Amino acid sequence: MNNLLLEKQHEQYVKKLKREKKEIVTWQIFILFAFLSLWELAGRYTWVDPLLFSYPTKIASLFLTKLQDGSLVLHTTVTLLETIAGFILGTLLGTLFAAILWWSRKASRISDPYLVVLNSMPKVALGPIIIVALGPGYVSIITMGASISIIITTLVIFHSFHTVEPNYIKVIRSFGGNKKQIFREVILPASFPAIISTLKVNVGLSWVGVIVGEFLVSKQGLGYMIIYGFQVFNFTLVLLSLLMIAIFSSIMYLGVEWLERKLIKH
Amino acid sequence: MSFLQLNAISHVYLTKSAAKEAISDLSFSISEGEFVSLLGPSGCGKSTLLSIISGLLRPTEGSVSLQNEIIQSPGERMGYMLQQDYLFPWKTIEENCYIGLKLLNKLTPERKEDTLALLESMGLSDVRDAYPDQLSGGMRQRVALVRTLATNPDLLLLDEPFSALDYQTKLKLEDLVFKTLKAHQKTAILVTHDIGEAIAMSDRIILLSPRPGKIAKIFQVPSQLQTLLPFEARNDSTFSANFQSIWKELDSLEQSPT
C-alpha cells in the first residue's frame, strides 16, 4: 500500500473518532437540557409539587439573591475548606498508619481484628460523641470528614504496600538497601496508583462526613443550609445547597484526576 | 587462596507442616575471574544457594567467604541479576541504572559518567530518558545488566537471567554478557537449568542433585570452548559431546528415587 493511501485511511480514522466524540458530547448536553426543561415545566405547571421539588429558574434566582447577600459564598467556602482539610487529613493519616503497619508485621497482625471492626462501623454514628468531645465547631466537622475515610484508606493502602512485587524489594536488598530505602524507592512509588484511587473514593467520603457534621453542629456551611431549608420548608434552598455540593465535589474529583496524570506517567 | 569459598553450607526451610532441608553440607570454591554455572533439576536448591552467596539469605549452617571475608549481608561487592529485569517502571532507564549507586550513597558525577558509558557500550544511550515499558525484553535485560554492573561488583550472581527471553534474544544476550564480563574481568556464578547455556558460557559446571541439594558432579569445560563466545561455542564440534555427557548425568539424577 502506498503512503498516500495510508495517510488517507488515517485521516478517515481520526475523523471517525472525532465524530463519535462529538456525538457523545451532544447527547450529554441534550440530556442535561431536556432534564432541566422538563423539571422547569413540571414545577411551573405543578405536575410535581413545586414546594417540594422547586424548579430551575427559582433555584437560579435564589442563587443570585444568596450570592448578593454574601451568605452563599460564606457557607460554600466553609464547607469546602472543611472538606478539603478532612480529605487531606484522612488520606495522610491513613497512609501513615498503613506505613506503620507495613513497617511492623506484628503491629499489623495485632491490629487486624480492630481494623475490621472499625471499618465496618458507620463512622458518622460517632458524630455526637465527636461534637461533644471537640466542641461544636469546625474541628469536630473536619474530624468527622477525616474519620470517615481514615480506616478504609489504611486498609486499602496497606494492602497495596503488602502486595508490591517482592522481586522489586529483592533488587533493593541485593544492593544492601535497608528498610527505609525499600519503602522510599519501591513500596511508596509502586503504591501511587492505589493511593490515587483511594483519593478518588475519599473525595466522596469526606463530603459525607462534613455534611453530616454540619447537620449536627448547625452553625454554618452547606450542611447547615440543607438542615435550615428543611426546617423552614424551603426546599429551593436545599436544592441550591445540593447543586453547590455537586459542583464542588466534581471539581475536587477532577483535581484528583489531574494529580493522577501528574504523578503517574508510567 | 580461592576468591569465593563456600564452607559446609546447609539450609533448612521451616514451614508450619515441616522442616525441609534444601541444601545439605555443600562446599566449593571459585577462583578470581572464573565463570561457574550451577546446573540442576528443580528442587536442587540452586536459587537458594545463590541467595545465600549474595548474603540475602543466611544459611542455617556453614559460611560463605569472599576474599577471606565472611559474607553477612548483601552489599557493594555482589551484583545480583534476577530472572526478569524488574526495572522500576516509575523510573527512567537512566535512573534505574543509578539505583545501586544511589542506595550505596555513591552517586558521584564520575560514577554517573561511568554508568552512562556502560549504557552506551550496550547500545542503549538513545533510550536513557525512556521508561522501561517502552523497551523490548532484551533491551530491558541489558539495562538490568548495566544496573548490576554500575556498582562495580567483584562477583556477579546471575539467577537464570536469560530464561524469560525468546531464543534469539537469549543467544545474543549470552554473547553480550560473556563479552562484558570478560572485558571487565568479573567473576560470575550463573544459575541455570539449560545445559547448552551452561556449557557455552562457563569455565566450570557444578551439577547439583535434588532434595536436599548437594554436589553431584563437577564438569570442567574444555579450554577451547571456554574462550569461544557462547554462540560460537554452541556451533563447535566438541559442543554436542559435552552436552551428551552432562545430559546423561542430569537424566540419571532426575530418575533416581528420592
Coordinates of C-alpha atoms in Angstrom, one line a residue:
Chain A
M1 CA 0.0 0.0 0.0
N2 CA 1.4 3.4 -0.8
N3 CA 1.9 6.2 1.6
L4 CA -0.9 8.4 0.2
L5 CA -3.5 5.7 0.8
L6 CA -2.3 5.1 4.3
E7 CA -2.5 8.7 5.1
K8 CA -6.0 8.9 3.7
Q9 CA -7.1 6.0 5.8
H10 CA -5.6 7.5 8.9
E11 CA -7.3 10.8 8.2
Q12 CA -10.6 9.0 7.9
Y13 CA -10.0 7.1 11.1
V14 CA -9.2 10.3 13.0
K15 CA -12.4 11.9 11.6
K16 CA -14.4 9.0 12.7
L17 CA -13.1 9.2 16.3
K18 CA -13.9 13.0 16.3
R19 CA -17.4 12.3 15.0
E20 CA -18.0 9.7 17.8
K21 CA -16.7 12.1 20.5
K22 CA -19.0 14.9 19.1
E23 CA -22.0 12.6 19.2
I24 CA -21.4 11.6 22.8
V25 CA -21.0 15.2 24.0
T26 CA -24.1 16.2 22.0
W27 CA -26.1 13.5 23.8
Q28 CA -24.8 14.6 27.2
I29 CA -25.7 18.2 26.6
F30 CA -29.1 17.2 25.3
I31 CA -29.9 15.1 28.4
L32 CA -29.0 17.9 30.7
F33 CA -31.0 20.4 28.7
A34 CA -34.0 18.1 28.5
F35 CA -33.9 17.3 32.2
L36 CA -33.8 21.0 33.2
S37 CA -36.6 21.9 30.8
L38 CA -38.8 19.1 31.9
W39 CA -38.1 20.0 35.6
E40 CA -38.9 23.6 34.9
L41 CA -42.2 22.8 33.1
A42 CA -43.2 20.2 35.8
G43 CA -42.6 22.7 38.5
R44 CA -44.4 25.6 36.8
Y45 CA -47.5 23.6 35.8
T46 CA -47.5 21.8 39.2
W47 CA -47.1 18.3 37.6
V48 CA -45.0 17.8 40.7
D49 CA -45.3 19.7 44.0
P50 CA -43.1 22.9 43.5
L51 CA -42.9 23.3 47.2
L52 CA -41.0 20.1 47.4
F53 CA -39.2 19.9 44.1
S54 CA -38.9 23.6 43.2
Y55 CA -37.7 24.3 39.6
P56 CA -34.5 25.5 38.0
T57 CA -35.3 29.2 37.5
K58 CA -36.5 29.5 41.1
I59 CA -33.2 28.0 42.3
A60 CA -31.3 30.3 39.9
S61 CA -33.0 33.4 41.3
L62 CA -32.3 32.2 44.9
F63 CA -28.7 31.6 43.8
L64 CA -28.4 35.2 42.8
T65 CA -30.0 36.6 45.9
K66 CA -27.8 34.5 48.2
L67 CA -24.8 35.4 46.1
Q68 CA -25.6 39.1 46.6
D69 CA -26.1 39.0 50.3
G70 CA -22.8 37.0 50.6
S71 CA -24.2 34.1 52.6
L72 CA -23.8 31.5 49.8
V73 CA -20.1 32.3 49.4
L74 CA -19.6 32.1 53.1
H75 CA -21.4 28.8 53.5
T76 CA -19.8 27.2 50.5
T77 CA -16.3 28.4 51.5
V78 CA -16.7 27.0 55.0
T79 CA -17.8 23.6 53.7
L80 CA -15.2 23.4 51.0
L81 CA -12.4 24.2 53.4
E82 CA -13.6 21.7 55.9
T83 CA -14.0 19.0 53.3
I84 CA -10.5 19.6 51.8
A85 CA -9.0 19.6 55.3
G86 CA -10.8 16.4 56.2
F87 CA -9.9 14.8 52.9
I88 CA -6.2 15.6 53.2
L89 CA -6.1 14.7 56.9
G90 CA -7.9 11.3 56.3
T91 CA -5.7 10.4 53.4
L92 CA -2.4 11.4 55.0
L93 CA -3.1 9.7 58.4
G94 CA -4.5 6.6 56.6
T95 CA -1.3 6.4 54.6
L96 CA 0.8 7.0 57.7
F97 CA -1.0 4.2 59.6
A98 CA -0.5 1.9 56.5
A99 CA 3.2 2.7 56.6
I100 CA 3.4 1.8 60.3
L101 CA 1.6 -1.5 59.7
W102 CA 3.9 -2.3 56.8
W103 CA 6.9 -1.5 58.9
S104 CA 5.9 -3.8 61.8
R105 CA 4.4 -7.1 60.7
K106 CA 3.5 -7.7 64.4
A107 CA 1.6 -4.4 64.6
S108 CA -0.4 -5.3 61.5
R109 CA -1.3 -8.8 62.9
I110 CA -2.3 -7.4 66.2
S111 CA -4.4 -4.6 64.9
D112 CA -6.1 -6.7 62.2
P113 CA -9.4 -7.5 64.1
Y114 CA -9.7 -4.0 65.4
L115 CA -9.4 -2.6 61.9
V116 CA -12.0 -4.9 60.7
V117 CA -14.5 -3.8 63.4
L118 CA -13.6 -0.1 62.9
N119 CA -14.1 -0.4 59.2
S120 CA -17.5 -2.0 59.4
M121 CA -18.7 0.6 61.9
P122 CA -20.6 3.6 60.5
K123 CA -18.3 6.4 61.4
V124 CA -21.0 9.1 61.2
A125 CA -22.6 7.4 64.2
L126 CA -19.6 8.7 66.2
G127 CA -20.7 12.3 65.3
P128 CA -22.5 13.2 68.6
I129 CA -19.5 12.0 70.7
I130 CA -17.0 13.8 68.5
I131 CA -19.0 17.0 68.7
V132 CA -19.3 16.9 72.5
A133 CA -15.7 16.0 72.9
L134 CA -14.2 18.5 70.5
G135 CA -16.8 21.3 70.7
P136 CA -19.5 22.3 68.2
G137 CA -17.2 23.9 65.6
Y138 CA -15.0 23.3 62.6
V139 CA -12.6 21.0 64.5
S140 CA -15.4 18.4 65.0
I141 CA -16.6 18.7 61.5
I142 CA -13.1 18.2 60.0
T143 CA -12.6 15.3 62.4
M144 CA -15.8 13.7 61.0
G145 CA -14.7 14.3 57.5
A146 CA -11.3 12.6 58.2
S147 CA -12.6 9.8 60.4
I148 CA -14.9 8.5 57.7
S149 CA -12.1 7.9 55.3
I150 CA -9.2 7.1 57.5
I151 CA -9.8 3.4 58.2
I152 CA -10.6 2.4 54.7
T153 CA -7.6 4.3 53.4
T154 CA -5.4 2.5 55.9
L155 CA -6.7 -0.9 54.8
V156 CA -6.5 -0.3 51.0
I157 CA -3.1 1.3 51.1
F158 CA -1.7 -1.3 53.5
H159 CA -2.9 -4.0 51.2
S160 CA -1.2 -2.3 48.3
F161 CA 2.1 -1.9 50.3
H162 CA 1.8 -5.6 51.2
T163 CA 1.3 -6.8 47.6
V164 CA 4.2 -5.0 45.9
E165 CA 6.1 -7.4 43.7
P166 CA 8.7 -9.0 46.1
N167 CA 11.4 -9.1 43.4
Y168 CA 11.4 -5.3 43.3
I169 CA 12.3 -5.5 47.0
K170 CA 14.9 -8.1 46.2
V171 CA 16.6 -5.7 43.8
I172 CA 16.9 -3.1 46.5
R173 CA 18.1 -5.6 49.1
S174 CA 20.7 -7.0 46.7
F175 CA 22.3 -3.6 46.7
G176 CA 22.3 -3.7 50.5
G177 CA 19.3 -1.3 50.8
N178 CA 17.7 -1.0 54.2
K179 CA 14.0 -1.0 55.1
K180 CA 13.7 2.8 54.9
Q181 CA 15.2 2.7 51.4
I182 CA 12.9 -0.1 50.4
F183 CA 9.9 2.0 51.5
R184 CA 11.1 5.1 49.7
E185 CA 12.3 3.6 46.5
V186 CA 9.8 0.8 45.9
I187 CA 6.8 0.5 48.3
L188 CA 5.7 4.1 48.1
P189 CA 6.1 4.7 44.3
A190 CA 4.7 1.3 43.5
S191 CA 1.6 2.1 45.5
F192 CA 0.9 5.5 43.9
P193 CA -1.9 4.1 41.8
A194 CA -3.6 2.6 44.8
I195 CA -3.2 5.9 46.8
I196 CA -4.7 7.9 43.9
S197 CA -7.7 5.5 43.7
T198 CA -8.3 5.9 47.5
L199 CA -8.1 9.7 47.0
K200 CA -11.0 9.4 44.5
V201 CA -13.1 7.4 47.0
N202 CA -12.1 9.8 49.8
V203 CA -13.4 12.9 47.9
G204 CA -16.9 11.5 48.2
L205 CA -16.5 10.1 51.8
S206 CA -15.2 13.4 53.1
W207 CA -18.2 15.3 51.7
V208 CA -20.4 12.8 53.6
G209 CA -18.6 13.3 56.8
V210 CA -18.5 17.1 56.6
I211 CA -22.2 17.4 55.6
V212 CA -23.4 15.2 58.4
G213 CA -21.1 17.1 60.8
E214 CA -22.7 20.3 59.7
F215 CA -26.2 18.8 60.1
L216 CA -25.3 18.1 63.7
V217 CA -23.4 21.3 64.6
S218 CA -25.9 23.5 62.6
K219 CA -23.9 26.7 62.5
Q220 CA -22.5 27.3 59.1
G221 CA -21.9 25.6 55.8
L222 CA -23.9 23.8 53.1
G223 CA -25.0 21.1 55.5
Y224 CA -26.4 23.8 57.7
M225 CA -28.2 25.3 54.7
I226 CA -29.8 22.0 54.0
I227 CA -31.0 21.5 57.6
Y228 CA -32.2 25.1 57.8
G229 CA -34.1 24.8 54.5
F230 CA -35.6 21.5 55.7
Q231 CA -36.7 23.1 59.0
V232 CA -38.4 26.1 57.3
F233 CA -39.7 24.0 54.5
N234 CA -37.7 25.9 51.9
F235 CA -36.7 23.1 49.5
T236 CA -35.4 25.5 47.0
L237 CA -32.6 26.3 49.5
V238 CA -32.0 22.6 50.0
L239 CA -31.7 22.0 46.2
L240 CA -29.4 25.0 45.9
S241 CA -27.1 23.5 48.5
L242 CA -27.2 20.2 46.7
L243 CA -26.3 21.9 43.5
M244 CA -23.3 23.6 45.1
I245 CA -22.2 20.2 46.6
A246 CA -22.5 18.6 43.2
I247 CA -20.4 21.3 41.5
F248 CA -17.6 21.4 44.1
S249 CA -17.3 17.7 44.7
S250 CA -17.0 17.2 40.9
I251 CA -14.3 19.9 40.8
M252 CA -12.4 18.1 43.6
Y253 CA -12.7 14.9 41.7
L254 CA -11.3 16.5 38.6
G255 CA -8.5 17.9 40.8
V256 CA -7.6 14.3 41.9
E257 CA -7.6 13.2 38.3
W258 CA -5.3 16.0 37.3
L259 CA -3.0 14.9 40.2
E260 CA -3.1 11.4 38.9
R261 CA -2.0 12.4 35.4
K262 CA 0.9 14.4 37.0
L263 CA 2.0 11.7 39.3
I264 CA 1.6 8.5 37.3
K265 CA 3.2 8.7 33.9
H266 CA 4.4 5.2 33.8
Chain B
M1 CA 43.8 -18.7 48.1
S2 CA 40.4 -19.0 46.5
F3 CA 38.3 -16.0 45.7
L4 CA 35.0 -17.3 46.9
Q5 CA 34.8 -20.1 49.4
L6 CA 31.6 -22.0 50.5
N7 CA 32.2 -23.9 53.7
A8 CA 29.8 -26.7 54.5
I9 CA 26.6 -24.8 53.7
S10 CA 23.3 -26.3 54.9
H11 CA 20.0 -24.7 54.7
V12 CA 16.7 -25.7 56.2
Y13 CA 13.3 -24.2 55.2
L14 CA 10.8 -24.1 58.0
T15 CA 7.1 -24.2 57.3
K16 CA 4.1 -24.9 59.5
S17 CA 3.9 -28.5 58.4
A18 CA 7.6 -29.5 58.2
A19 CA 11.2 -28.6 58.2
K20 CA 12.8 -29.3 54.9
E21 CA 16.5 -29.5 54.1
A22 CA 17.0 -27.6 50.9
I23 CA 20.8 -27.7 50.8
S24 CA 23.0 -30.2 52.7
D25 CA 26.7 -29.8 53.6
L26 CA 27.7 -28.1 50.4
S27 CA 31.3 -26.8 49.8
F28 CA 33.1 -25.5 46.8
S29 CA 35.4 -22.7 45.8
I30 CA 35.8 -20.4 42.9
S31 CA 38.9 -18.5 41.8
E32 CA 39.0 -15.0 40.6
G33 CA 37.8 -14.3 37.0
E34 CA 36.2 -17.7 36.8
F35 CA 32.7 -18.3 35.3
V36 CA 30.9 -21.1 37.1
S37 CA 27.4 -22.5 36.4
L38 CA 25.2 -24.2 38.9
L39 CA 23.1 -26.6 37.0
G40 CA 20.5 -29.0 38.2
P41 CA 16.9 -30.1 38.2
S42 CA 14.2 -28.1 40.0
G43 CA 14.4 -28.6 43.8
C44 CA 18.1 -28.8 43.9
G45 CA 18.3 -25.5 45.8
K46 CA 20.3 -23.6 43.2
S47 CA 18.5 -20.4 43.6
T48 CA 18.6 -20.7 47.4
L49 CA 22.3 -21.2 47.1
L50 CA 22.7 -18.1 45.1
S51 CA 20.7 -16.1 47.7
I52 CA 23.0 -17.5 50.4
I53 CA 26.1 -16.5 48.4
S54 CA 24.7 -13.0 47.9
G55 CA 24.0 -12.6 51.6
L56 CA 20.3 -12.1 51.1
L57 CA 19.7 -15.4 53.0
R58 CA 21.6 -16.6 56.0
P59 CA 22.5 -20.3 55.8
T60 CA 21.3 -22.5 58.6
E61 CA 24.8 -23.8 58.9
G62 CA 28.2 -23.0 57.3
S63 CA 29.6 -19.8 55.9
V64 CA 30.4 -18.1 52.6
S65 CA 33.6 -16.0 52.4
L66 CA 34.6 -13.6 49.6
Q67 CA 38.4 -13.0 49.6
N68 CA 38.6 -14.4 53.2
E69 CA 35.8 -12.1 54.5
I70 CA 32.7 -13.8 55.7
I71 CA 29.6 -12.5 54.0
Q72 CA 26.9 -11.4 56.4
S73 CA 24.7 -9.2 54.3
P74 CA 24.3 -8.1 50.7
G75 CA 26.3 -5.1 49.6
E76 CA 28.5 -3.4 47.0
R77 CA 30.7 -6.4 46.3
M78 CA 28.0 -8.5 44.8
G79 CA 25.9 -7.9 41.8
Y80 CA 22.7 -9.8 41.5
M81 CA 20.7 -10.3 38.3
L82 CA 17.3 -11.8 38.5
Q83 CA 15.3 -14.0 36.1
Q84 CA 13.4 -10.9 34.9
D85 CA 14.7 -7.4 34.7
Y86 CA 12.5 -5.9 37.4
L87 CA 13.3 -2.4 36.3
F88 CA 11.2 0.1 38.2
P89 CA 8.5 1.2 35.9
W90 CA 8.2 4.7 37.5
K91 CA 11.9 5.5 36.9
T92 CA 13.6 6.3 33.6
I93 CA 16.3 4.0 32.2
E94 CA 19.0 6.3 33.4
E95 CA 17.5 6.5 37.0
N96 CA 17.1 2.7 37.0
C97 CA 20.8 2.3 36.2
Y98 CA 21.7 4.6 39.1
I99 CA 19.6 2.9 41.7
G100 CA 22.5 0.7 43.1
L101 CA 24.8 3.7 43.4
K102 CA 22.1 5.8 45.0
L103 CA 21.4 3.1 47.6
L104 CA 25.1 2.8 48.4
N105 CA 25.3 6.6 48.6
K106 CA 27.9 6.7 45.9
L107 CA 26.1 8.6 43.2
T108 CA 29.0 10.9 42.3
P109 CA 29.4 12.6 38.9
E110 CA 32.3 10.3 37.9
R111 CA 30.3 7.1 38.7
K112 CA 27.3 8.6 36.8
E113 CA 29.6 9.1 33.8
D114 CA 30.9 5.5 34.0
T115 CA 27.4 4.2 34.1
L116 CA 26.4 6.2 31.1
A117 CA 29.5 4.9 29.3
L118 CA 28.4 1.4 30.1
L119 CA 24.9 2.2 28.9
E120 CA 26.3 3.5 25.7
S121 CA 28.5 0.4 25.2
M122 CA 25.3 -1.7 25.3
G123 CA 23.8 0.5 22.6
L124 CA 21.3 2.0 25.0
S125 CA 22.2 5.6 25.1
D126 CA 19.2 6.6 22.9
V127 CA 16.7 5.3 25.5
R128 CA 18.2 6.7 28.6
D129 CA 15.3 9.1 29.2
A130 CA 12.7 6.4 28.2
Y131 CA 10.7 4.4 30.7
P132 CA 11.0 0.6 30.9
D133 CA 7.6 -0.1 29.4
Q134 CA 8.8 1.5 26.1
L135 CA 11.6 -1.1 25.8
S136 CA 11.7 -4.7 24.5
G137 CA 12.5 -7.6 26.8
G138 CA 16.1 -7.9 25.5
M139 CA 16.8 -4.2 25.9
R140 CA 15.3 -4.3 29.4
Q141 CA 17.5 -7.2 30.5
R142 CA 20.5 -5.2 29.0
V143 CA 19.5 -2.3 31.2
A144 CA 19.4 -4.7 34.2
L145 CA 22.9 -5.8 33.4
V146 CA 24.1 -2.1 33.4
R147 CA 22.3 -1.6 36.7
T148 CA 24.1 -4.6 38.1
L149 CA 27.5 -3.6 36.8
A150 CA 27.1 0.1 37.7
T151 CA 28.2 -0.5 41.3
N152 CA 31.3 -2.3 40.0
P153 CA 30.8 -5.6 42.0
D154 CA 33.5 -8.1 42.4
L155 CA 31.2 -11.1 42.0
L156 CA 28.2 -11.4 39.7
L157 CA 25.4 -13.7 40.6
L158 CA 23.1 -14.5 37.6
D159 CA 19.9 -16.1 38.5
E160 CA 18.6 -17.6 35.2
P161 CA 18.7 -14.1 33.7
F162 CA 18.0 -15.4 30.2
S163 CA 15.2 -17.7 30.9
A164 CA 12.3 -15.3 30.3
L165 CA 13.6 -14.2 26.9
D166 CA 12.9 -15.6 23.4
Y167 CA 15.6 -17.8 22.0
Q168 CA 17.2 -15.4 19.6
T169 CA 17.4 -12.6 22.1
K170 CA 18.7 -15.1 24.6
L171 CA 21.6 -16.1 22.3
K172 CA 22.5 -12.5 21.6
L173 CA 22.4 -11.6 25.3
E174 CA 24.5 -14.5 26.3
D175 CA 27.3 -13.2 24.0
L176 CA 26.9 -9.7 25.3
V177 CA 27.1 -10.8 28.9
F178 CA 30.0 -13.1 28.2
K179 CA 32.0 -10.3 26.4
T180 CA 31.2 -7.7 29.0
L181 CA 32.2 -9.9 32.0
K182 CA 35.4 -10.9 30.3
A183 CA 36.2 -7.3 29.4
H184 CA 35.7 -6.3 33.0
Q185 CA 37.4 -9.4 34.3
K186 CA 34.5 -10.3 36.5
T187 CA 33.9 -13.5 38.5
A188 CA 30.5 -14.9 37.9
I189 CA 28.1 -17.6 39.1
L190 CA 25.2 -18.5 36.7
V191 CA 22.2 -20.5 37.9
T192 CA 20.5 -22.3 35.0
H193 CA 18.6 -25.3 34.0
D194 CA 19.8 -25.0 30.4
I195 CA 22.7 -27.4 29.7
G196 CA 23.7 -25.7 26.5
E197 CA 23.8 -22.3 28.1
A198 CA 26.0 -23.7 31.0
I199 CA 28.5 -25.2 28.5
A200 CA 28.5 -22.2 26.2
M201 CA 29.1 -19.6 28.9
S202 CA 31.1 -21.2 31.8
D203 CA 34.6 -22.5 32.6
R204 CA 33.2 -25.0 35.1
I205 CA 29.8 -26.5 35.7
I206 CA 28.7 -27.7 39.1
L207 CA 25.9 -30.2 38.8
L208 CA 23.6 -30.4 41.8
S209 CA 21.3 -33.2 42.8
P210 CA 18.0 -32.5 44.4
R211 CA 16.3 -33.0 47.8
P212 CA 18.5 -32.0 49.5
G213 CA 20.7 -30.1 47.2
K214 CA 24.3 -31.3 47.1
I215 CA 27.1 -31.5 44.5
A216 CA 26.6 -34.5 42.2
K217 CA 29.4 -33.9 39.8
I218 CA 31.7 -31.1 38.6
F219 CA 32.5 -30.7 34.9
Q220 CA 35.4 -28.8 33.6
V221 CA 34.5 -27.2 30.3
P222 CA 37.3 -27.9 27.7
S223 CA 39.6 -24.9 27.4
Q224 CA 38.8 -24.4 23.7
L225 CA 35.1 -23.9 24.5
Q226 CA 35.9 -21.6 27.4
T227 CA 37.5 -19.0 25.2
L228 CA 34.9 -19.0 22.5
L229 CA 31.8 -16.7 22.5
P230 CA 28.7 -18.6 23.7
F231 CA 27.2 -18.6 20.2
E232 CA 30.4 -19.9 18.6
A233 CA 30.8 -22.5 21.4
R234 CA 27.3 -23.8 20.6
N235 CA 28.5 -24.4 17.0
D236 CA 31.8 -26.0 17.9
S237 CA 32.3 -29.7 17.0
T238 CA 33.0 -30.7 20.6
F239 CA 29.9 -29.0 22.0
S240 CA 27.4 -31.8 21.4
A241 CA 29.7 -34.5 23.0
N242 CA 29.9 -32.3 26.2
F243 CA 26.2 -31.8 26.0
Q244 CA 25.5 -35.5 25.8
S245 CA 27.6 -36.4 28.8
I246 CA 26.0 -33.7 31.0
W247 CA 22.6 -34.7 29.7
K248 CA 23.1 -38.3 30.8
E249 CA 24.3 -37.3 34.2
L250 CA 21.3 -34.9 34.7
D251 CA 18.9 -37.5 33.4
S252 CA 20.1 -40.1 35.9
L253 CA 19.7 -37.6 38.7
E254 CA 16.2 -36.9 37.8
Q255 CA 15.3 -40.5 37.6
S256 CA 17.0 -41.7 40.7
P257 CA 14.5 -42.4 43.5
T258 CA 14.3 -39.5 46.0

